[in-house]
Amino acid sequence: MNGKFIDLRSDTVTKPSTGMRKAMYEAEVGDDVYKEDPTVNELEEYVAGLLGKEAALFVPSGLMGNQISLNVHTSPGDEVICEADAHIFQYESGTPAAVSGIQLYPVRGENGIITPDKVEPLIRPTSAYYMPRTKVIEVENTHNRAGGTIYPIGIIKELRQLVDKHNLKFHLDGARLWNASVATGIAPKEYAAYFDSVSVCLSKGLGAPIGSVIAGTKDFITEAFRVRKAWGGGMRQVGIIAAAGLYAVKNNIERLAEDHEKAKDLAQFINGLDNFEIDPGLVQTNILIFKPLRKSVDEVLAQAKGKGLLLSVGTVGSLRAVTHMDAGWDEIEKAKQILSEIN
Ligand code: TLP
């Protein structure tokens, strides 16, 4: 809860729990620019293990995790294929172009999912020296703007075959990979096995105040470490926040199932109202995207806020609600009441 509000704008709004703060207080620290922070080292090893990768790197944000990964895989003038609603395309401030000198080639997927038949025609022929060079395919699991949809592992496998066929790299924006894993029972490392680099977040549903981790081969991480420093992301006694991340991955993954139940319950309720449109079948994890039928998005946001409920904007013309650990069942019941009063 954000003060008097029921805050469903995002799963980033959670506050560190008492247990998490205790872990932060007690964390052993050192200078991480020298790789001497034992808590950061432990977090990186732990997450590398969860993802079945050789090595990992703690970074301040999901954006930096994605953008360092893309930078390492490319040279200026190269191209990355992604879905049209991908976070790297919609919400990362044009960083691929501004910082790495690369361009994105977005392709519209179905509910955020792109399939090899849509992607392969976009891969530039290596003989076409006058075209950008395709270097990376990027996918997002779960897919934020599509409403937390889960990438079918079969499609990931097929995309990997395409990546190998064309000698590309495969990056996963796994900000909410934990949600996909809990919803399907497919282990994070099973998903991660298909990718050259994976970025996961600690500050979304897991409740840490800050931080993401990227993982890949030792060589990839060595280069990522260099880029992180070059971009001003070298951190010092940062074990104090890595401890929160470690606490989050050790304690808060399994409980995401409850957030998924809350989201499904809320989606069923919204589906029964005549002032909104939602496809409850698309609510597979903790994100709901729904359309107001009688009012504009801005009007609903304002009216809901006036009644104590914070929502955010989804895709064009739609609203977003995200369930998380700081909004329990009571808050979900109150949110339902407020939504039913919006007319
Ligand atoms: N998403 C935020 C906003 O930027 C929209 C949110 O509230 O959902 N990948 C994905 C799939 C994300 O959803 C986000 C954050 C990021 C990357 C970036 O993470 P941060 O905010 O840590 O840079």
PDB file of C-alpha atoms in Angstrom, residues 67-68 70-72 74-78 94-103 227 231:
ATOM      1  CA  GLN A  67      21.155  -2.473 -22.634  1.00  0.00           C
ATOM      2  CA  ILE A  68      24.528  -3.798 -21.461  1.00  0.00           C
ATOM      3  CA  LEU A  70      22.649  -5.706 -26.292  1.00  0.00           C
ATOM      4  CA  ASN A  71      25.796  -3.577 -26.298  1.00  0.00           C
ATOM      5  CA  VAL A  72      28.026  -6.582 -25.662  1.00  0.00           C
ATOM      6  CA  THR A  74      26.627  -5.811 -31.118  1.00  0.00           C
ATOM      7  CA  SER A  75      28.697  -3.107 -32.822  1.00  0.00           C
ATOM      8  CA  PRO A  76      27.393   0.300 -33.938  1.00  0.00           C
ATOM      9  CA  GLY A  77      25.188  -0.026 -37.024  1.00  0.00           C
ATOM     10  CA  ASP A  78      23.922  -3.496 -36.057  1.00  0.00           C
ATOM     11  CA  GLY A  94      15.908   5.037 -27.171  1.00  0.00           C
ATOM     12  CA  THR A  95      19.077   3.807 -25.450  1.00  0.00           C
ATOM     13  CA  PRO A  96      20.001   1.269 -28.158  1.00  0.00           C
ATOM     14  CA  ALA A  97      20.355   4.148 -30.639  1.00  0.00           C
ATOM     15  CA  ALA A  98      21.531   6.820 -28.216  1.00  0.00           C
ATOM     16  CA  VAL A  99      24.195   4.819 -26.404  1.00  0.00           C
ATOM     17  CA  SER A 100      25.097   1.717 -28.434  1.00  0.00           C
ATOM     18  CA  GLY A 101      24.496   3.117 -31.931  1.00  0.00           C
ATOM     19  CA  ILE A 102      22.295   0.170 -32.866  1.00  0.00           C
ATOM     20  CA  GLN A 103      18.759   0.014 -34.208  1.00  0.00           C
ATOM     21  CA  VAL A 227      30.585  -1.891 -20.045  1.00  0.00           C
ATOM     22  CA  TRP A 231      28.419   3.564 -18.196  1.00  0.00           C
TER      23      TRP A 231
END
